[in-house]
Short mmCIF file of C-alpha atoms in Angstrom, two decimals:
data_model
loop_
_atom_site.label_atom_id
_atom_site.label_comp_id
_atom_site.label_asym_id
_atom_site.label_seq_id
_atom_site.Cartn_x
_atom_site.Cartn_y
_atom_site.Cartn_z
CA UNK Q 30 0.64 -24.55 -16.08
CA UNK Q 31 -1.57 -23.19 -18.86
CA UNK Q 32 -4.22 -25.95 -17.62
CA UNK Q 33 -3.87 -25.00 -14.04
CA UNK Q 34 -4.60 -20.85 -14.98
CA UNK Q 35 -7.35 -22.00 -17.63
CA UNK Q 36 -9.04 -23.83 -14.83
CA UNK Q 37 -8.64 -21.15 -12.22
CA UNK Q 38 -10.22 -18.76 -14.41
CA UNK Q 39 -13.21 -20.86 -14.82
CA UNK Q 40 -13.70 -21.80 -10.60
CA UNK Q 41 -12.98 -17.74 -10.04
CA UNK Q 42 -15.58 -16.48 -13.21
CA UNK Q 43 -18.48 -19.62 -11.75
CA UNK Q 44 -17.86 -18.20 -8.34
CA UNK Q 45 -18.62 -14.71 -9.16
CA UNK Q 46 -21.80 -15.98 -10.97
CA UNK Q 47 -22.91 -17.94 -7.99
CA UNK Q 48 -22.39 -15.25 -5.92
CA UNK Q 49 -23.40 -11.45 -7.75
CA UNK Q 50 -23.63 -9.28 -4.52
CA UNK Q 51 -20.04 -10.06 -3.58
CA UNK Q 52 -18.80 -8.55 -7.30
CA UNK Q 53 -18.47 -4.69 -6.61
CA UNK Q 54 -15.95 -2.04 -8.19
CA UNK Q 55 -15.07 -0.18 -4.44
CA UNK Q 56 -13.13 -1.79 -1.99
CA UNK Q 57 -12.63 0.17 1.28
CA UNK Q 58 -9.92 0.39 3.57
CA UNK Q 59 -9.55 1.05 7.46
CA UNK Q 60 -7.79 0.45 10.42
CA UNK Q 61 -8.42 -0.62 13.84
CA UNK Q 62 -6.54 -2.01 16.62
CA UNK Q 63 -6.46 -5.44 17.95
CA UNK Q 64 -5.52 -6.10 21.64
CA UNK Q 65 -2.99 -8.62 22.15
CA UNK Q 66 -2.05 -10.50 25.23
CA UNK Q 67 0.90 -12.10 24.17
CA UNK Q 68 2.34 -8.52 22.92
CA UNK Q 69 0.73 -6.22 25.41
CA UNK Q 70 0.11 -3.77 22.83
CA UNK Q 71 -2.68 -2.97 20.53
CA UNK Q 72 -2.16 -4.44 16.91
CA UNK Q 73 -2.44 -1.80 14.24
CA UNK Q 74 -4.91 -4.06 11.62
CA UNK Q 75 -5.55 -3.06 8.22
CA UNK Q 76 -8.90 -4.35 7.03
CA UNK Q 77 -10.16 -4.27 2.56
CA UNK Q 78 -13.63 -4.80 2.43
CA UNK Q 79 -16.75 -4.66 -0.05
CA UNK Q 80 -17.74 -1.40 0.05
CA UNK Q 81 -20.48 1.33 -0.98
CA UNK Q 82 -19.04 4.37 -2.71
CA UNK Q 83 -17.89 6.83 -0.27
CA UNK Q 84 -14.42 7.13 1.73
CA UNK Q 85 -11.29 8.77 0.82
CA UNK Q 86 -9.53 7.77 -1.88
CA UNK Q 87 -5.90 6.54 -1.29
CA UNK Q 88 -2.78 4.25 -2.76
CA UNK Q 89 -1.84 1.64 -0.48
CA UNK Q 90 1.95 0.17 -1.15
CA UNK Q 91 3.30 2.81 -2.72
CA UNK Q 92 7.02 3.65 -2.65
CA UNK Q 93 10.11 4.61 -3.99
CA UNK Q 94 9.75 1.23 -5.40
CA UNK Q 95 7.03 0.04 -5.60
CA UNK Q 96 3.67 0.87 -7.39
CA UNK Q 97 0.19 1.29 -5.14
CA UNK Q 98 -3.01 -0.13 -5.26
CA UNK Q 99 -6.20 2.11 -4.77
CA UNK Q 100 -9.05 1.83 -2.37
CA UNK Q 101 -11.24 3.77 -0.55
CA UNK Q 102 -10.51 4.68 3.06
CA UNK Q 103 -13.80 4.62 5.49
CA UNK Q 104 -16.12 3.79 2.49
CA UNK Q 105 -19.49 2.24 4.08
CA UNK Q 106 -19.24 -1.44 3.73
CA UNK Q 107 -21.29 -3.28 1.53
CA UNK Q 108 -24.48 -4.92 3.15
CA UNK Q 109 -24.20 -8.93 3.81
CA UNK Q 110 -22.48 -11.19 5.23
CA UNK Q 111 -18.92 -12.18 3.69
CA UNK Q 112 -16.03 -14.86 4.61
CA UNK Q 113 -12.87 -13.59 6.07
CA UNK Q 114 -9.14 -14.28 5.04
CA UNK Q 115 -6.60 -13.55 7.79
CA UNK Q 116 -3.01 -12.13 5.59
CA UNK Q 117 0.45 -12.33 7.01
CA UNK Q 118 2.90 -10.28 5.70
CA UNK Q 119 6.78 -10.60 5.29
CA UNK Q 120 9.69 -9.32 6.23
CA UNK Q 121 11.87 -7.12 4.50
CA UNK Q 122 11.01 -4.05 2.26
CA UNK Q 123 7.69 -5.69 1.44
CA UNK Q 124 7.56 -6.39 5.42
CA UNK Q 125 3.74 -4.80 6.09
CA UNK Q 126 0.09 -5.03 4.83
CA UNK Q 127 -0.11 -2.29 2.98
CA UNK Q 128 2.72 -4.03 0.70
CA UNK Q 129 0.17 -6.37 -0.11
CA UNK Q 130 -2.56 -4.58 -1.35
CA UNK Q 131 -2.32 -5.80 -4.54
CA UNK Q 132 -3.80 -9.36 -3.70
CA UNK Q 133 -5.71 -8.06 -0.98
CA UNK Q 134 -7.41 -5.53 -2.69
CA UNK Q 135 -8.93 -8.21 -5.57
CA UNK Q 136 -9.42 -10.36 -3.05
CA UNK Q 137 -12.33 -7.85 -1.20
CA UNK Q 138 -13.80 -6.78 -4.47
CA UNK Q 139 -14.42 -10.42 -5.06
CA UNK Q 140 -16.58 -10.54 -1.53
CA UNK Q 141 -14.17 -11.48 1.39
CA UNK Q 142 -13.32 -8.91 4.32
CA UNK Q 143 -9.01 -9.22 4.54
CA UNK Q 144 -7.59 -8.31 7.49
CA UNK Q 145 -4.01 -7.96 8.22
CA UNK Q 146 -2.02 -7.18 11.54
CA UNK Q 147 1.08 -5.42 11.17
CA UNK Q 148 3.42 -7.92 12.92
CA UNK Q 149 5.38 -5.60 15.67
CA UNK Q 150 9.12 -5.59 14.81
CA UNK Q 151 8.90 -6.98 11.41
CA UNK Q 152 8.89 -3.89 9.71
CA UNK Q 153 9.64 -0.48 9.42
CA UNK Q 154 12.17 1.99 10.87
CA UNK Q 155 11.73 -0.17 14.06
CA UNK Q 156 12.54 -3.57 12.56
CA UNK Q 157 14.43 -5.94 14.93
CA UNK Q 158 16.11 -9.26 13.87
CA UNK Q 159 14.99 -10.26 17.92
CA UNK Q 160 11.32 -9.54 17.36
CA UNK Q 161 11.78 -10.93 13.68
CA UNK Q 162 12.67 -14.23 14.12
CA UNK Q 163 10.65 -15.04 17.07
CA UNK Q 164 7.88 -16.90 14.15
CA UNK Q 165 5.92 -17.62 17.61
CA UNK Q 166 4.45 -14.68 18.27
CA UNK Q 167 3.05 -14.10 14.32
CA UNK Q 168 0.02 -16.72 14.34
CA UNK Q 169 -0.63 -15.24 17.83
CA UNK Q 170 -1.51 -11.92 15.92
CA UNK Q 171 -3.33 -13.33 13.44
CA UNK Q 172 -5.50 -15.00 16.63
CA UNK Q 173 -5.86 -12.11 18.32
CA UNK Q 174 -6.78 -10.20 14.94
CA UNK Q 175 -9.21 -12.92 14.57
CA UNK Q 176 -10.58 -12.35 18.05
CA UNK Q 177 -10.95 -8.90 17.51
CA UNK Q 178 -12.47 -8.12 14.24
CA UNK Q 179 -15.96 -9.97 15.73
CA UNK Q 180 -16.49 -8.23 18.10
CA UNK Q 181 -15.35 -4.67 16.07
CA UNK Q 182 -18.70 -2.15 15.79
CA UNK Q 183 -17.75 -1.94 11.96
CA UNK Q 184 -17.39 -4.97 11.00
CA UNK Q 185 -18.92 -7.80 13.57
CA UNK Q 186 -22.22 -7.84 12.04
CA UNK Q 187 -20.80 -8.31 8.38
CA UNK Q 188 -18.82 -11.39 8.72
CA UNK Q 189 -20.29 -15.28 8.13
CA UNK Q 190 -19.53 -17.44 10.96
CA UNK Q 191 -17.30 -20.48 10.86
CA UNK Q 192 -16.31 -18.87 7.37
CA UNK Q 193 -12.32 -17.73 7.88
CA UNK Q 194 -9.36 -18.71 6.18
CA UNK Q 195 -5.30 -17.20 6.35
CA UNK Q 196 -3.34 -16.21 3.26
CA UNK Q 197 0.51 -15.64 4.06
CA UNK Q 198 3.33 -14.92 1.64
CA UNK Q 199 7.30 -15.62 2.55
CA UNK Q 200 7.31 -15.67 6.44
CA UNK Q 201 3.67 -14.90 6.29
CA UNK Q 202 3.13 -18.26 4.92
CA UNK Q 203 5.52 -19.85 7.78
CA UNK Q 204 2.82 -18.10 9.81
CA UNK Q 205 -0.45 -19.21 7.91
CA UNK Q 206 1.56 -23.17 8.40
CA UNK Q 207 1.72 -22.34 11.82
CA UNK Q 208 -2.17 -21.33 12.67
CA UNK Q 209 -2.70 -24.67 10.82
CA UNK Q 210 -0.85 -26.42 13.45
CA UNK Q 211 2.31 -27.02 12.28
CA UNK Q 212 4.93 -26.31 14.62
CA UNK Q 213 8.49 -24.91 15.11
CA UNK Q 214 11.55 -27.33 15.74
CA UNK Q 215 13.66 -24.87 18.33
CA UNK Q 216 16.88 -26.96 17.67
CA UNK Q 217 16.64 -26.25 13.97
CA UNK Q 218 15.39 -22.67 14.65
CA UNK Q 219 18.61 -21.70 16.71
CA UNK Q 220 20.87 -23.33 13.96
CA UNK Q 221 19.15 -21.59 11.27
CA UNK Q 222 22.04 -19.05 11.01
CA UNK Q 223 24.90 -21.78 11.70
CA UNK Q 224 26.03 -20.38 8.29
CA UNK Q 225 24.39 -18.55 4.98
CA UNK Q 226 23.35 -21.69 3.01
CA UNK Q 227 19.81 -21.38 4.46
CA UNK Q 228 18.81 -17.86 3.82
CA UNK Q 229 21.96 -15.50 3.13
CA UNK Q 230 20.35 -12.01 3.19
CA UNK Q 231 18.16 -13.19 6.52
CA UNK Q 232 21.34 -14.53 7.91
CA UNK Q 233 23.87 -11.67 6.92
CA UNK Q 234 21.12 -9.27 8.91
CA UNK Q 235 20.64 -11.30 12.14
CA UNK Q 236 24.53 -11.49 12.35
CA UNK Q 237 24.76 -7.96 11.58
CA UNK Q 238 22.38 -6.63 13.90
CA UNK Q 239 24.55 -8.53 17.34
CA UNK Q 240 21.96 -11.50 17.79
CA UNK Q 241 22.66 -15.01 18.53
CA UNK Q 242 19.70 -17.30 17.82
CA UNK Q 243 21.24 -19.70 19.88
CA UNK Q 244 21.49 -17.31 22.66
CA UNK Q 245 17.73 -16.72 22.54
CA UNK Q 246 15.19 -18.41 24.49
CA UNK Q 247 13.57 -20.41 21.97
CA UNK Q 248 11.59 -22.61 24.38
CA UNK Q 249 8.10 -21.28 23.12
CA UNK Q 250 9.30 -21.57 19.37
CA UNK Q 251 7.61 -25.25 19.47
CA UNK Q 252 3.96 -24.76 21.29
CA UNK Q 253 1.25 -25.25 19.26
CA UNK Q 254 -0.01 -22.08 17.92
CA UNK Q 255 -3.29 -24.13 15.84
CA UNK Q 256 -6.53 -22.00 15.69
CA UNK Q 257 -9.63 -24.22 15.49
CA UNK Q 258 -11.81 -21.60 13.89
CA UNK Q 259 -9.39 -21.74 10.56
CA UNK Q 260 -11.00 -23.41 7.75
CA UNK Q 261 -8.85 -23.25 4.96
CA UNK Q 262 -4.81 -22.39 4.67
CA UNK Q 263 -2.73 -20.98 1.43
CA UNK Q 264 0.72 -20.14 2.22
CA UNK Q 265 2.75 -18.72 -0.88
CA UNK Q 266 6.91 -19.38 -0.92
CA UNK Q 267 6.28 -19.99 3.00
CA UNK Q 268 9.79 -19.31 4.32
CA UNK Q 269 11.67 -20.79 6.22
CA UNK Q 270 9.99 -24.29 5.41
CA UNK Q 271 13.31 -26.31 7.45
CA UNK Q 272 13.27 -24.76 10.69
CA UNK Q 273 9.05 -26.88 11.33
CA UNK Q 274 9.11 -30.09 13.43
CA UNK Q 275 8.25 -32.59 10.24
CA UNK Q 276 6.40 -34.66 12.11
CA UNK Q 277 3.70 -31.87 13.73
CA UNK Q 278 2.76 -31.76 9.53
CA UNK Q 279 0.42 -34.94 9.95
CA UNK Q 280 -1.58 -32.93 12.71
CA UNK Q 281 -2.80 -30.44 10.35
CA UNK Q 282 -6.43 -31.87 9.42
CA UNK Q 283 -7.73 -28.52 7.63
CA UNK Q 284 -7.57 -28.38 3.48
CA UNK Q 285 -3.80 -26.44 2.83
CA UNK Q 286 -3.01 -25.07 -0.75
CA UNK Q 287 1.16 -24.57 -1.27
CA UNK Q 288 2.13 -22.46 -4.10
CA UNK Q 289 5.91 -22.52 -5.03
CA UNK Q 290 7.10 -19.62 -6.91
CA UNK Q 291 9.73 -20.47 -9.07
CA UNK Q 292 11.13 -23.60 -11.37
CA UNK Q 293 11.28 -26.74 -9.26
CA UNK Q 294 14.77 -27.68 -8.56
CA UNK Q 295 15.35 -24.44 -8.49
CA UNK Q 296 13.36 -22.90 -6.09
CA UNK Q 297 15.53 -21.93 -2.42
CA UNK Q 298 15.39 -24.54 -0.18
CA UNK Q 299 14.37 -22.70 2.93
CA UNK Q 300 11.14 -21.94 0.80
CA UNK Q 301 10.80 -25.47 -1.16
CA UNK Q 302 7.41 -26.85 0.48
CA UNK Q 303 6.78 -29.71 -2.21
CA UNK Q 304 7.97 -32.28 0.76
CA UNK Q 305 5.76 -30.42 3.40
CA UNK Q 306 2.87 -30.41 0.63
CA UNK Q 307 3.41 -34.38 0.72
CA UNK Q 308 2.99 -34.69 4.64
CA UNK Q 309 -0.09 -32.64 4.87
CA UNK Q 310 -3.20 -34.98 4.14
CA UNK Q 311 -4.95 -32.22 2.66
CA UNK Q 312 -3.01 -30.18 0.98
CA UNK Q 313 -2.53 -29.25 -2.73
CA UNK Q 314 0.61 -28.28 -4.16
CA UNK Q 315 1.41 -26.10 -7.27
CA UNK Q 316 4.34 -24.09 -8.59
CA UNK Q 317 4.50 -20.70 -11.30
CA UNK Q 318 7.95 -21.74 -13.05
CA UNK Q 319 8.12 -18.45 -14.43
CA UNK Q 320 7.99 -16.30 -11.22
CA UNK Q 321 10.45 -15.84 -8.31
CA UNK Q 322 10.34 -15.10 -4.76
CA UNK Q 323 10.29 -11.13 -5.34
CA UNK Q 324 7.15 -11.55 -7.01
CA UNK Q 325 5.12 -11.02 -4.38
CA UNK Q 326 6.52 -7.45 -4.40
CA UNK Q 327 4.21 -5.11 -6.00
CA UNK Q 328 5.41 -4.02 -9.70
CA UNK Q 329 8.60 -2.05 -9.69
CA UNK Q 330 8.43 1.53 -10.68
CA UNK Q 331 10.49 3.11 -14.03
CA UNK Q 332 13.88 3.87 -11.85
CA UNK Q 333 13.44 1.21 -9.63
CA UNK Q 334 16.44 -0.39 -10.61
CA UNK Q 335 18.64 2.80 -10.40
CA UNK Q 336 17.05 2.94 -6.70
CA UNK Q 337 18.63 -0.27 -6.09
CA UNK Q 338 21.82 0.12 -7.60
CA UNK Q 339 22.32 3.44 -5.85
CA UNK Q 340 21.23 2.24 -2.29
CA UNK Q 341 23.28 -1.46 -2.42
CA UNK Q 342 19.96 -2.97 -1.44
CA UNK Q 343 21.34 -6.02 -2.71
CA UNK Q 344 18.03 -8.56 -3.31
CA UNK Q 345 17.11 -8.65 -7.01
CA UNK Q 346 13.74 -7.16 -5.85
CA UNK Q 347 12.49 -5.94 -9.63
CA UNK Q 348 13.45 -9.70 -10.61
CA UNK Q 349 11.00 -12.19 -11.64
CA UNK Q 350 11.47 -15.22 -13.55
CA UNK Q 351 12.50 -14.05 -17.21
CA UNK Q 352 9.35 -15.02 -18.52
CA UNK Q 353 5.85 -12.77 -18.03
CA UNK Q 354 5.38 -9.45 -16.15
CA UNK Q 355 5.12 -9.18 -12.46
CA UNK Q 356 1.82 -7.73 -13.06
CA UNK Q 357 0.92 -11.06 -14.90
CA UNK Q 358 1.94 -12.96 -12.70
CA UNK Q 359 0.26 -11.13 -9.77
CA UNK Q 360 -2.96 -12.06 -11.83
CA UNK Q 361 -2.09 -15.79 -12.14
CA UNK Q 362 -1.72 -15.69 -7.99
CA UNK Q 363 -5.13 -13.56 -7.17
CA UNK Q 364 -6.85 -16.03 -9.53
CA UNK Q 365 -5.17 -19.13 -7.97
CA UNK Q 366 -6.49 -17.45 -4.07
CA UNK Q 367 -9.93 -15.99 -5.35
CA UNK Q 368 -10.66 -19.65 -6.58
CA UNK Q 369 -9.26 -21.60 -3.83
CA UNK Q 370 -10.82 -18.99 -0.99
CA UNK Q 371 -14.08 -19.28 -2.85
CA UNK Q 372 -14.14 -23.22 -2.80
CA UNK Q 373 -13.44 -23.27 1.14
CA UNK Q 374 -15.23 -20.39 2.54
CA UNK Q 375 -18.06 -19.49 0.01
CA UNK Q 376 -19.39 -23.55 -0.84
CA UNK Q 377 -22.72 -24.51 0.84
CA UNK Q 378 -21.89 -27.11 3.15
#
């Protein structure tokens, strides 16, 4: 493991050499919407960028729970040309982009445009276990984000063709599969919450909330949702892993890194993609033993735990791995994307 961040460090530090005008302190920060067919709604996208100083400052993430990360809302965008990585977020209390400015933030003061579509019903006051687990519709935003942000006044002119990758964590990463081309088994997606050996917490909340996934029309859970324009895939603790038709894996022809967070063998098995990893002819596979699945929550405040206790939240959400700091770890995983973003989208070809 010590190899594996050594040599991340070095790809990340000779990409930033190779590429000096991409290196900038501000990152900026706006919103705009994204029409969507499939929805019939506008997507509310959140977009980090290179910027020029300017814009408003604000903290992106932060909650009762979780610490923010700062940018600059409206700042001018820096002049060039730069790659763009699609994000999909979770579900749950880290559920929405914001939640994820802390890798998306590095990520756009390293010289990549992130853009992120709040995926309707996945979040928020109006979450819905319905709108949640139809894992359909989420690479369908990301397409329609895709489709949108070229031809945006903003940010059109500033983005290198051919040049776009997708970053997902926990469902996000089911998503980022999914754009790749791999695609949803409906049989094992209605069975998902037979019982709670899968995915308790998921499970206990579907169940909860009156819905039936084998009640649901799950016909379109296995179309191909593949965008050709993708480049490169990294999908971090992609959850769930089980409910993907194993055999749509050899159709994926694009370069796919896996990260695993979590000791192997012990590591959920809803999120375990070390077998997927193997089907996928281009894909890389790597694990952080010393993080967990609620690492890719932003760092927990002082009282976080109290906040926990006090509202039976139940997830471990302030719990790594026993070993470093979240915020460590956070840095192991922005290294690990800077450097594999930078080999597929920034490379001469």
């Amino acid at each position: 493991m010590k190899f594996w961040t050594m040599l991340c460090t070095i790809l990340v530090s000779t990409i930033l050499m190779q590429h000096p005008a991409d290196a900038g302190d501000t990152v900026g920060v706006r919103h705009f919407p994204a029409p969507s067919r499939e929805r019939g709604i506008d997507l509310d996208v959140t977009v980090w960028y290179p910027a020029q100083p300017g814009g408003e400052p604000v903290n992106l993430g932060d909650s009762k729970l979780f610490v923010g990360t700062s940018a600059m809302r409206d700042a001018p965008i820096s002049g060039g040309k730069f790659p763009l990585i699609l994000l999909s977020h979770g579900a749950g209390l880290a559920g929405n982009p914001q939640a994820l400015s802390w890798i998306a933030t590095p990520l756009a003061r390293q010289g990549f445009v992130v853009a992120a579509p709040t995926h309707p019903g996945n979040t928020g006051p109006n979450k819905s276990a319905t709108e949640t687990m139809k894992l359909w519709l989420r690479p369908a935003d990301l397409t329609a984000t895709l489709d949108a942000i070229g031809k945006d006044a903003f940010f059109g002119d500033h983005l290198e063709q051919g040049k776009v990758g997708v970053l997902g964590l926990s469902l996000g990463g089911n998503t980022a599969l999914a754009i790749t081309g791999a695609r949803v088994d409906p049989k094992l997606l209605a069975a998902y919450c037979d019982t709670d050996r899968l995915n308790a917490s998921l499970c206990q909340w579907i169940r909860q909330s009156g819905v039936d996934l084998h009640a649901m029309d799950l016909q379109p859970a296995g179309r191909d949702n593949s965008d050709e324009r993708i480049r490169f895939a990294m999908a971090i603790d992609p959850a769930p892993v089980d409910v993907f038709d194993v055999k749509s894996f050899a159709g994926i022809s694009i370069p796919v890194a896996i990260v695993n967070l979590g000791r192997p063998g012990k590591i959920p098995a809803t999120a375990d993609a070390s077998g997927i990893a193997k089907a996928i002819a281009k894909a890389s596979y790597a694990t952080i033993a010393d993080a967990s699945h609620y690492s890719m929550f932003g760092a927990c405040k002082p009282g976080a735990l109290d906040i926990i206790a006090s509202e039976e939240i139940g997830d471990p959400v302030c719990d790594d791995g026993n070993g470093r700091s979240r915020g460590a770890i956070h840095a192991q995983l922005i290294d690990m994307a800077a450097a594999a973003f930078g080999r597929s989208l920034k490379a001469e070809p």
